[in-house]
mmCIF file of C-alpha atoms and ligand atoms in Angstrom:
data_model
loop_
_atom_site.group_PDB
_atom_site.id
_atom_site.type_symbol
_atom_site.label_atom_id
_atom_site.label_comp_id
_atom_site.label_asym_id
_atom_site.label_seq_id
_atom_site.Cartn_x
_atom_site.Cartn_y
_atom_site.Cartn_z
ATOM 1 C CA UNK A 1 -102.181 40.401 17.540
ATOM 2 C CA UNK A 2 -105.347 42.107 16.424
ATOM 3 C CA UNK A 3 -105.627 43.683 19.811
ATOM 4 C CA UNK A 4 -102.059 45.007 19.679
ATOM 5 C CA UNK A 5 -102.473 46.360 16.137
ATOM 6 C CA UNK A 6 -105.706 48.091 17.064
ATOM 7 C CA UNK A 7 -104.085 49.514 20.139
ATOM 8 C CA UNK A 8 -101.110 50.820 18.180
ATOM 9 C CA UNK A 9 -103.489 52.265 15.567
ATOM 10 C CA UNK A 10 -105.512 53.828 18.360
ATOM 11 C CA UNK A 11 -102.331 55.165 19.863
ATOM 12 C CA UNK A 12 -101.167 56.688 16.587
ATOM 13 C CA UNK A 13 -104.677 58.093 16.014
ATOM 14 C CA UNK A 14 -104.499 59.667 19.464
ATOM 15 C CA UNK A 15 -101.104 61.090 18.624
ATOM 16 C CA UNK A 16 -102.382 62.489 15.307
ATOM 17 C CA UNK A 17 -105.432 63.929 17.042
ATOM 18 C CA UNK A 18 -103.276 65.523 19.671
ATOM 19 C CA UNK A 19 -100.900 66.934 17.027
ATOM 20 C CA UNK A 20 -103.866 68.306 15.089
ATOM 21 C CA UNK A 21 -105.291 69.859 18.244
ATOM 22 C CA UNK A 22 -101.931 71.428 19.041
ATOM 23 C CA UNK A 23 -101.723 72.763 15.477
ATOM 24 C CA UNK A 24 -105.230 74.258 15.614
ATOM 25 C CA UNK A 25 -104.585 75.697 19.060
ATOM 26 C CA UNK A 26 -101.330 77.246 17.837
ATOM 27 C CA UNK A 27 -103.141 78.671 14.785
ATOM 28 C CA UNK A 28 -105.932 80.087 16.920
ATOM 29 C CA UNK A 29 -103.524 81.756 19.360
ATOM 30 C CA UNK A 30 -101.376 83.070 16.535
ATOM 31 C CA UNK A 31 -104.453 84.375 14.725
ATOM 32 C CA UNK A 32 -105.635 86.218 17.820
ATOM 33 C CA UNK A 33 -102.215 87.715 18.484
ATOM 34 C CA UNK A 34 -101.774 88.747 14.848
ATOM 35 C CA UNK A 35 -105.282 90.232 14.587
ATOM 36 C CA UNK A 36 -104.556 92.191 17.721
ATOM 37 C CA UNK A 37 -101.181 93.391 16.473
ATOM 38 C CA UNK A 38 -102.274 94.211 12.949
ATOM 39 C CA UNK A 39 -105.452 95.940 13.944
ATOM 40 C CA UNK A 40 -104.270 97.737 17.049
ATOM 41 C CA UNK A 41 -101.001 99.513 17.329
ATOM 42 C CA UNK A 42 -100.177 102.562 19.396
ATOM 43 C CA UNK A 43 -100.882 106.113 18.417
ATOM 44 C CA UNK A 44 -101.691 109.444 19.966
ATOM 45 C CA UNK A 45 -104.847 111.450 19.802
ATOM 46 C CA UNK A 46 -105.692 113.963 17.117
ATOM 47 C CA UNK A 47 -108.360 116.247 15.760
ATOM 48 C CA UNK A 48 -111.838 114.945 14.965
ATOM 49 C CA UNK A 49 -112.599 115.502 11.323
ATOM 50 C CA UNK A 50 -115.968 114.183 10.419
ATOM 51 C CA UNK A 51 -119.217 112.826 11.816
ATOM 52 C CA UNK A 52 -121.028 110.216 9.751
ATOM 53 C CA UNK A 53 -123.245 111.619 7.077
ATOM 54 C CA UNK A 54 -126.679 110.308 6.264
ATOM 55 C CA UNK A 55 -126.552 109.545 2.580
ATOM 56 C CA UNK A 56 -129.860 109.270 0.688
ATOM 57 C CA UNK A 57 -128.744 106.497 -1.600
ATOM 58 C CA UNK A 58 -132.278 105.808 -2.862
ATOM 59 C CA UNK A 59 -131.990 108.947 -4.974
ATOM 60 C CA UNK A 60 -128.723 107.814 -6.556
ATOM 61 C CA UNK A 61 -128.476 106.366 -10.069
ATOM 62 C CA UNK A 62 -127.133 102.797 -9.871
ATOM 63 C CA UNK A 63 -123.373 102.635 -10.139
ATOM 64 C CA UNK A 64 -121.010 99.685 -10.609
ATOM 65 C CA UNK A 65 -118.441 98.687 -7.999
ATOM 66 C CA UNK A 66 -115.778 95.976 -8.053
ATOM 67 C CA UNK A 67 -115.096 94.528 -4.593
ATOM 68 C CA UNK A 68 -112.087 92.329 -3.819
ATOM 69 C CA UNK A 69 -111.776 90.633 -0.450
ATOM 70 C CA UNK A 70 -115.551 90.330 -0.810
ATOM 71 C CA UNK A 71 -115.732 87.105 1.210
ATOM 72 C CA UNK A 72 -113.987 88.783 4.116
ATOM 73 C CA UNK A 73 -115.623 89.813 7.358
ATOM 74 C CA UNK A 74 -115.864 93.414 6.110
ATOM 75 C CA UNK A 75 -116.017 92.893 2.354
ATOM 76 C CA UNK A 76 -119.245 90.886 2.604
ATOM 77 C CA UNK A 77 -120.959 93.891 4.233
ATOM 78 C CA UNK A 78 -119.813 96.185 1.430
ATOM 79 C CA UNK A 79 -121.324 93.777 -1.116
ATOM 80 C CA UNK A 80 -124.578 93.322 0.831
ATOM 81 C CA UNK A 81 -125.061 97.043 1.460
ATOM 82 C CA UNK A 82 -124.437 98.040 -2.168
ATOM 83 C CA UNK A 83 -126.755 95.330 -3.519
ATOM 84 C CA UNK A 84 -129.496 96.286 -1.041
ATOM 85 C CA UNK A 85 -129.307 99.819 -2.397
ATOM 86 C CA UNK A 86 -129.756 98.583 -5.964
ATOM 87 C CA UNK A 87 -126.222 99.109 -7.188
ATOM 88 C CA UNK A 88 -124.282 96.773 -9.463
ATOM 89 C CA UNK A 89 -121.562 94.758 -7.793
ATOM 90 C CA UNK A 90 -118.776 92.671 -9.281
ATOM 91 C CA UNK A 91 -116.664 90.460 -7.065
ATOM 92 C CA UNK A 92 -113.552 88.361 -7.628
ATOM 93 C CA UNK A 93 -113.574 85.624 -4.988
ATOM 94 C CA UNK A 94 -111.738 82.386 -4.418
ATOM 95 C CA UNK A 95 -114.978 80.606 -3.562
ATOM 96 C CA UNK A 96 -118.221 81.464 -5.299
ATOM 97 C CA UNK A 97 -120.090 79.188 -2.870
ATOM 98 C CA UNK A 98 -118.727 81.006 0.175
ATOM 99 C CA UNK A 99 -119.665 84.354 -1.327
ATOM 100 C CA UNK A 100 -123.223 83.293 -2.035
ATOM 101 C CA UNK A 101 -123.609 81.880 1.475
ATOM 102 C CA UNK A 102 -122.711 85.297 2.875
ATOM 103 C CA UNK A 103 -125.155 87.584 1.105
ATOM 104 C CA UNK A 104 -128.887 87.585 0.403
ATOM 105 C CA UNK A 105 -128.421 87.825 -3.354
ATOM 106 C CA UNK A 106 -127.932 85.406 -6.207
ATOM 107 C CA UNK A 107 -125.705 86.111 -9.205
ATOM 108 C CA UNK A 108 -127.463 88.224 -11.843
ATOM 109 C CA UNK A 109 -126.735 91.098 -14.211
ATOM 110 C CA UNK A 110 -126.436 93.240 -11.061
ATOM 111 C CA UNK A 111 -124.264 90.843 -9.098
ATOM 112 C CA UNK A 112 -121.460 89.299 -11.108
ATOM 113 C CA UNK A 113 -119.352 86.741 -9.289
ATOM 114 C CA UNK A 114 -116.000 85.713 -10.771
ATOM 115 C CA UNK A 115 -114.309 82.752 -9.137
ATOM 116 C CA UNK A 116 -110.567 83.398 -9.191
ATOM 117 C CA UNK A 117 -107.720 84.406 -6.981
ATOM 118 C CA UNK A 118 -107.139 88.099 -7.584
ATOM 119 C CA UNK A 119 -103.351 87.763 -7.930
ATOM 120 C CA UNK A 120 -103.706 84.944 -10.430
ATOM 121 C CA UNK A 121 -106.175 86.734 -12.659
ATOM 122 C CA UNK A 122 -104.612 87.489 -16.076
ATOM 123 C CA UNK A 123 -104.234 91.092 -17.233
ATOM 124 C CA UNK A 124 -107.024 90.843 -19.793
ATOM 125 C CA UNK A 125 -109.417 89.208 -17.312
ATOM 126 C CA UNK A 126 -108.694 91.871 -14.731
ATOM 127 C CA UNK A 127 -109.254 94.581 -17.336
ATOM 128 C CA UNK A 128 -112.685 93.122 -18.006
ATOM 129 C CA UNK A 129 -113.507 93.244 -14.281
ATOM 130 C CA UNK A 130 -112.373 96.847 -13.974
ATOM 131 C CA UNK A 131 -113.721 98.157 -17.278
ATOM 132 C CA UNK A 132 -116.734 100.379 -16.769
ATOM 133 C CA UNK A 133 -116.753 100.399 -12.976
ATOM 134 C CA UNK A 134 -117.226 103.601 -11.006
ATOM 135 C CA UNK A 135 -115.249 102.391 -8.013
ATOM 136 C CA UNK A 136 -112.982 99.590 -6.870
ATOM 137 C CA UNK A 137 -112.880 98.544 -3.214
ATOM 138 C CA UNK A 138 -110.212 96.332 -1.655
ATOM 139 C CA UNK A 139 -111.029 94.668 1.657
ATOM 140 C CA UNK A 140 -108.309 92.067 1.145
ATOM 141 C CA UNK A 141 -106.430 90.822 4.163
ATOM 142 C CA UNK A 142 -104.287 87.883 5.190
ATOM 143 C CA UNK A 143 -106.231 85.043 6.706
ATOM 144 C CA UNK A 144 -105.464 84.831 10.413
ATOM 145 C CA UNK A 145 -103.973 81.352 10.447
ATOM 146 C CA UNK A 146 -100.387 80.138 10.088
ATOM 147 C CA UNK A 147 -100.507 79.907 6.274
ATOM 148 C CA UNK A 148 -102.281 83.241 5.907
ATOM 149 C CA UNK A 149 -99.751 85.028 8.077
ATOM 150 C CA UNK A 150 -96.472 83.354 7.112
ATOM 151 C CA UNK A 151 -97.225 81.642 3.797
ATOM 152 C CA UNK A 152 -97.355 83.063 0.293
ATOM 153 C CA UNK A 153 -98.433 85.475 -1.066
ATOM 154 C CA UNK A 154 -96.811 87.629 1.588
ATOM 155 C CA UNK A 155 -97.507 90.753 -0.424
ATOM 156 C CA UNK A 156 -101.143 89.909 -1.128
ATOM 157 C CA UNK A 157 -102.598 93.332 -0.319
ATOM 158 C CA UNK A 158 -99.847 95.477 -1.832
ATOM 159 C CA UNK A 159 -99.553 93.409 -5.023
ATOM 160 C CA UNK A 160 -103.324 93.389 -5.517
ATOM 161 C CA UNK A 161 -103.413 97.142 -4.868
ATOM 162 C CA UNK A 162 -100.740 97.680 -7.530
ATOM 163 C CA UNK A 163 -102.513 95.462 -10.022
ATOM 164 C CA UNK A 164 -105.881 97.073 -9.463
ATOM 165 C CA UNK A 165 -104.742 100.693 -9.591
ATOM 166 C CA UNK A 166 -102.583 100.118 -12.676
ATOM 167 C CA UNK A 167 -105.447 98.327 -14.419
ATOM 168 C CA UNK A 168 -107.836 101.136 -13.484
ATOM 169 C CA UNK A 169 -105.381 103.581 -15.017
ATOM 170 C CA UNK A 170 -104.970 101.466 -18.157
ATOM 171 C CA UNK A 171 -108.724 101.250 -18.692
ATOM 172 C CA UNK A 172 -109.546 104.842 -17.724
ATOM 173 C CA UNK A 173 -111.615 106.887 -20.091
ATOM 174 C CA UNK A 174 -112.395 110.584 -20.142
ATOM 175 C CA UNK A 175 -114.997 111.622 -17.583
ATOM 176 C CA UNK A 176 -115.359 111.603 -13.849
ATOM 177 C CA UNK A 177 -112.326 109.974 -12.149
ATOM 178 C CA UNK A 178 -112.809 106.453 -10.804
ATOM 179 C CA UNK A 179 -112.617 105.885 -7.064
ATOM 180 C CA UNK A 180 -110.252 103.431 -5.420
ATOM 181 C CA UNK A 181 -110.770 102.609 -1.747
ATOM 182 C CA UNK A 182 -108.298 100.497 0.181
ATOM 183 C CA UNK A 183 -109.244 99.129 3.583
ATOM 184 C CA UNK A 184 -106.097 99.261 5.671
ATOM 185 C CA UNK A 185 -105.461 99.650 9.393
ATOM 186 C CA UNK A 186 -104.816 102.379 11.953
ATOM 187 C CA UNK A 187 -101.689 100.381 12.789
ATOM 188 C CA UNK A 188 -100.246 101.684 9.528
ATOM 189 C CA UNK A 189 -98.662 105.119 9.598
ATOM 190 C CA UNK A 190 -99.369 107.639 6.859
ATOM 191 C CA UNK A 191 -96.502 107.225 4.345
ATOM 192 C CA UNK A 192 -96.145 111.018 4.147
ATOM 193 C CA UNK A 193 -95.118 111.020 7.804
ATOM 194 C CA UNK A 194 -98.021 113.258 8.822
ATOM 195 C CA UNK A 195 -99.104 111.081 11.770
ATOM 196 C CA UNK A 196 -97.815 112.034 15.186
ATOM 197 C CA UNK A 197 -94.465 110.538 16.100
ATOM 198 C CA UNK A 198 -94.812 107.572 18.415
ATOM 199 C CA UNK A 199 -92.752 107.139 21.563
ATOM 200 C CA UNK A 200 -89.429 105.316 21.100
ATOM 201 C CA UNK A 201 -90.561 102.054 22.678
ATOM 202 C CA UNK A 202 -93.604 101.896 20.446
ATOM 203 C CA UNK A 203 -91.449 102.521 17.386
ATOM 204 C CA UNK A 204 -89.144 99.699 18.422
ATOM 205 C CA UNK A 205 -92.142 97.436 18.894
ATOM 206 C CA UNK A 206 -93.421 98.356 15.439
ATOM 207 C CA UNK A 207 -90.031 97.603 13.920
ATOM 208 C CA UNK A 208 -90.033 94.169 15.514
ATOM 209 C CA UNK A 209 -93.576 93.456 14.328
ATOM 210 C CA UNK A 210 -92.655 94.549 10.835
ATOM 211 C CA UNK A 211 -89.883 91.962 10.859
ATOM 212 C CA UNK A 212 -91.885 89.156 12.453
ATOM 213 C CA UNK A 213 -95.422 89.526 11.085
ATOM 214 C CA UNK A 214 -95.439 89.785 7.260
ATOM 215 C CA UNK A 215 -99.019 91.186 6.973
ATOM 216 C CA UNK A 216 -97.938 94.278 8.935
ATOM 217 C CA UNK A 217 -95.310 95.038 6.304
ATOM 218 C CA UNK A 218 -97.760 94.209 3.502
ATOM 219 C CA UNK A 219 -100.370 96.676 4.789
ATOM 220 C CA UNK A 220 -97.685 99.356 5.047
ATOM 221 C CA UNK A 221 -96.512 98.620 1.513
ATOM 222 C CA UNK A 222 -100.082 98.796 0.216
ATOM 223 C CA UNK A 223 -100.627 102.234 1.770
ATOM 224 C CA UNK A 224 -97.374 103.386 0.159
ATOM 225 C CA UNK A 225 -98.394 102.003 -3.250
ATOM 226 C CA UNK A 226 -101.590 104.045 -3.148
ATOM 227 C CA UNK A 227 -99.920 107.139 -1.776
ATOM 228 C CA UNK A 228 -97.301 107.110 -4.547
ATOM 229 C CA UNK A 229 -99.710 106.169 -7.310
ATOM 230 C CA UNK A 230 -99.562 108.554 -10.281
ATOM 231 C CA UNK A 231 -103.003 108.420 -11.800
ATOM 232 C CA UNK A 232 -102.849 111.357 -14.246
ATOM 233 C CA UNK A 233 -106.165 112.564 -12.888
ATOM 234 C CA UNK A 234 -108.066 109.433 -13.899
ATOM 235 C CA UNK A 235 -108.247 107.854 -10.443
ATOM 236 C CA UNK A 236 -108.870 109.258 -7.002
ATOM 237 C CA UNK A 237 -108.284 107.260 -3.845
ATOM 238 C CA UNK A 238 -108.994 106.971 -0.140
ATOM 239 C CA UNK A 239 -107.154 104.623 2.206
ATOM 240 C CA UNK A 240 -109.453 104.040 5.123
ATOM 241 C CA UNK A 241 -107.725 103.060 8.359
ATOM 242 C CA UNK A 242 -110.210 101.505 10.783
ATOM 243 C CA UNK A 243 -109.328 100.970 14.409
ATOM 244 C CA UNK A 244 -110.022 97.616 16.198
ATOM 245 C CA UNK A 245 -112.641 95.678 14.280
ATOM 246 C CA UNK A 246 -115.561 93.980 15.969
ATOM 247 C CA UNK A 247 -118.760 92.379 14.717
ATOM 248 C CA UNK A 248 -122.069 94.166 15.101
ATOM 249 C CA UNK A 249 -124.535 96.517 13.466
ATOM 250 C CA UNK A 250 -123.452 99.550 11.467
ATOM 251 C CA UNK A 251 -123.368 102.690 13.602
ATOM 252 C CA UNK A 252 -122.525 106.339 13.183
ATOM 253 C CA UNK A 253 -118.811 106.871 12.752
ATOM 254 C CA UNK A 254 -116.104 109.452 13.099
ATOM 255 C CA UNK A 255 -113.201 109.973 10.719
ATOM 256 C CA UNK A 256 -109.954 111.374 12.095
ATOM 257 C CA UNK A 257 -106.986 112.605 10.133
ATOM 258 C CA UNK A 258 -104.551 110.552 12.247
ATOM 259 C CA UNK A 259 -104.626 107.467 14.464
ATOM 260 C CA UNK A 260 -106.257 107.997 17.841
ATOM 261 C CA UNK A 261 -105.822 106.155 21.123
ATOM 262 C CA UNK A 262 -103.234 103.943 22.696
ATOM 263 C CA UNK A 263 -102.116 100.358 22.250
ATOM 264 C CA UNK A 264 -104.485 99.080 24.912
ATOM 265 C CA UNK A 265 -107.718 100.736 23.965
ATOM 266 C CA UNK A 266 -108.834 103.815 22.179
ATOM 267 C CA UNK A 267 -111.764 102.794 20.099
ATOM 268 C CA UNK A 268 -113.490 100.133 18.096
ATOM 269 C CA UNK A 269 -115.576 99.975 14.988
ATOM 270 C CA UNK A 270 -117.870 97.305 13.656
ATOM 271 C CA UNK A 271 -116.993 95.815 10.310
ATOM 272 C CA UNK A 272 -120.470 96.801 9.117
ATOM 273 C CA UNK A 273 -119.665 100.418 10.016
ATOM 274 C CA UNK A 274 -116.465 100.237 7.996
ATOM 275 C CA UNK A 275 -118.535 98.956 5.073
ATOM 276 C CA UNK A 276 -121.057 101.757 5.579
ATOM 277 C CA UNK A 277 -118.280 104.333 5.503
ATOM 278 C CA UNK A 278 -116.852 102.806 2.328
ATOM 279 C CA UNK A 279 -120.296 102.867 0.705
ATOM 280 C CA UNK A 280 -120.825 106.476 1.847
ATOM 281 C CA UNK A 281 -117.498 107.462 0.327
ATOM 282 C CA UNK A 282 -118.501 105.923 -2.979
ATOM 283 C CA UNK A 283 -121.972 107.472 -3.078
ATOM 284 C CA UNK A 284 -121.614 110.779 -1.300
ATOM 285 C CA UNK A 285 -119.563 113.119 -3.473
ATOM 286 C CA UNK A 286 -119.300 115.744 -0.729
ATOM 287 C CA UNK A 287 -117.786 113.205 1.649
ATOM 288 C CA UNK A 288 -115.497 111.974 -1.111
ATOM 289 C CA UNK A 289 -114.234 115.467 -1.955
ATOM 290 C CA UNK A 290 -113.407 115.954 1.708
ATOM 291 C CA UNK A 291 -111.346 112.788 2.058
ATOM 292 C CA UNK A 292 -109.972 111.973 -1.374
ATOM 293 C CA UNK A 293 -106.205 111.421 -1.421
ATOM 294 C CA UNK A 294 -106.289 111.009 2.369
ATOM 295 C CA UNK A 295 -105.990 108.136 4.837
ATOM 296 C CA UNK A 296 -108.686 108.797 7.440
ATOM 297 C CA UNK A 297 -108.866 106.764 10.631
ATOM 298 C CA UNK A 298 -112.302 105.376 11.409
ATOM 299 C CA UNK A 299 -113.918 104.857 14.821
ATOM 300 C CA UNK A 300 -117.525 104.204 15.748
ATOM 301 C CA UNK A 301 -118.830 107.436 17.248
ATOM 302 C CA UNK A 302 -120.683 105.542 19.978
ATOM 303 C CA UNK A 303 -118.360 102.989 21.580
ATOM 304 C CA UNK A 304 -119.838 99.473 21.645
HETATM 305 N N1 NAP B 401 -108.615 92.612 12.496
HETATM 306 C C1 NAP B 401 -108.619 93.891 12.828
HETATM 307 O O1 NAP B 401 -108.886 94.275 13.984
HETATM 308 C C2 NAP B 401 -108.311 94.941 11.787
HETATM 309 C C3 NAP B 401 -108.395 96.250 12.155
HETATM 310 C C4 NAP B 401 -108.182 97.229 11.202
HETATM 311 C C5 NAP B 401 -107.854 96.856 9.898
HETATM 312 N N2 NAP B 401 -107.731 95.550 9.531
HETATM 313 C C6 NAP B 401 -107.372 95.245 8.127
HETATM 314 O O2 NAP B 401 -108.552 95.261 7.323
HETATM 315 C C7 NAP B 401 -108.422 94.387 6.193
HETATM 316 C C8 NAP B 401 -109.657 93.509 6.072
HETATM 317 O O3 NAP B 401 -109.905 92.870 7.314
HETATM 318 P P1 NAP B 401 -111.074 91.762 7.470
HETATM 319 O O4 NAP B 401 -110.977 91.285 8.878
HETATM 320 O O5 NAP B 401 -112.350 92.275 6.937
HETATM 321 O O6 NAP B 401 -110.521 90.653 6.435
HETATM 322 P P2 NAP B 401 -110.781 89.062 6.424
HETATM 323 O O7 NAP B 401 -112.070 88.708 7.031
HETATM 324 O O8 NAP B 401 -109.554 88.398 6.930
HETATM 325 O O9 NAP B 401 -110.913 88.812 4.842
HETATM 326 C C9 NAP B 401 -109.812 88.718 4.053
HETATM 327 C C10 NAP B 401 -110.235 88.622 2.589
HETATM 328 O O10 NAP B 401 -109.047 88.496 1.809
HETATM 329 C C11 NAP B 401 -109.147 87.299 1.017
HETATM 330 N N3 NAP B 401 -107.870 86.624 0.881
HETATM 331 C C12 NAP B 401 -107.061 86.179 1.885
HETATM 332 N N4 NAP B 401 -105.972 85.591 1.348
HETATM 333 C C13 NAP B 401 -106.114 85.645 0.002
HETATM 334 C C14 NAP B 401 -105.317 85.201 -1.084
HETATM 335 N N5 NAP B 401 -104.140 84.589 -0.904
HETATM 336 N N6 NAP B 401 -105.761 85.428 -2.346
HETATM 337 C C15 NAP B 401 -106.938 86.056 -2.549
HETATM 338 N N7 NAP B 401 -107.741 86.498 -1.566
HETATM 339 C C16 NAP B 401 -107.332 86.302 -0.295
HETATM 340 C C17 NAP B 401 -110.102 86.405 1.761
HETATM 341 O O11 NAP B 401 -110.625 85.485 0.822
HETATM 342 P P3 NAP B 401 -111.031 83.976 1.234
HETATM 343 O O12 NAP B 401 -112.410 84.102 1.837
HETATM 344 O O13 NAP B 401 -111.013 83.274 -0.064
HETATM 345 O O14 NAP B 401 -109.997 83.483 2.206
HETATM 346 C C18 NAP B 401 -111.112 87.418 2.282
HETATM 347 O O15 NAP B 401 -112.028 87.748 1.277
HETATM 348 C C19 NAP B 401 -107.109 93.607 6.442
HETATM 349 O O16 NAP B 401 -106.093 94.169 5.617
HETATM 350 C C20 NAP B 401 -106.792 93.868 7.914
HETATM 351 O O17 NAP B 401 -105.410 93.874 8.169
HETATM 352 C C21 NAP B 401 -107.977 94.578 10.457
#
C-alpha cells in the first residue's frame, strides 16, 4: 500500500515537474520571440544624425532625476550612471531589494527608493516623486514571460507615460522646462508618420503583431501619448528608440532620425549605451536642444 501510494505520489510529482518544465519552456520561448518582435521590426535606412558626444558631467551641478523601470535591464544602468556622477536619483520600484542588489549604492538623501508599483501610486504620492525633479526617465517594459506579455496591465507603458507627463505638468513651476525621456523601440513608427513607409508584407506583419502581442500596441500607444502631449512649455520630451538590445559595456552611439536596417539585422546597442545616451540627453543641453520633441533611433556606432 505504502509502496503504491509513494509511487502514485512520485508519478504525480513527475507529472507536476513535467508540467512546470513545459510551462517554463513555453515562457522562455515566448519571451525570446516577443523580445525579438518587440525590439526588432523592419525598417529602411535613413540619414545619420548624430555621433555620441563626450559630456563632461563632472563640471555639472547635481540634478535630480526620477527613474521608473529602474530595476529593468536598461533602467539599472541609468540609475548607476547618474549616481556615479554624483546626481540625485529617485526610483519607484516594485522591489526595493532587487533595486539595491543591482547598483553599488545604498539609499540616502541622494538615492531615494520608493517601493510601489508605478500604476498603483496615488496622485499625491506621485506628485511628491515628481516635485522638484529636473528630469523623468521611463525605462518601463513588459516582463518577457507569459504574464508580462498577456496579463494585466496591458497598457503599462502608455498609462505610466500619461500619469507621469500629466503629473509633471501639474507640478511644473516657472523656470527651465523639465525633461521627459521615454525608452521605446525602433519597432515603433513615429506617430507623425515621418518614418519611411514599410513594404506591404512588413506592414501586414506589424498589423498581426499589434493584434497578437499586447506590448507592441502598448509601446505604440506610449509614443503617441508623448507625441500628442500638450505641455504648455513646461515639459520637453525625447522618445528614444533603440534598436536590438544586448548586454555589454557602454560604447559610442549614433542617433538617426528614423529606423535603420531590416528585420534580420541592421544594428545593435548595449543597454548600457542606451543608458549613457539617456544620461547625455539629460546633462548635455546642446544634445537635448538637437533632439527635443523627436524620436531618435539609437545604434551603437561600433557594432558588437
Ligand atoms: N528587448 C529589446 O531588444 C528591446 C529593444 C528596443 C527597445 N525595447 C524596449 O525598451 C524598454 C525597456 O526594455 P528593458 O529590456 O530594459 O526592460 P526590462 O528589463 O524588461 O525592464 C522592465 C522594467 O519594467 C518594470 N515593470 C514590468 N512590469 C511592471 C508592472 N506591471 N508594474 C510596474 N513595473 C513593471 C520592471 O519591474 P520589475 O523588476 O519589478 O519587474 C522593470 O523595471 C521596453 O519598453 C522594451 O520594449 C526593447
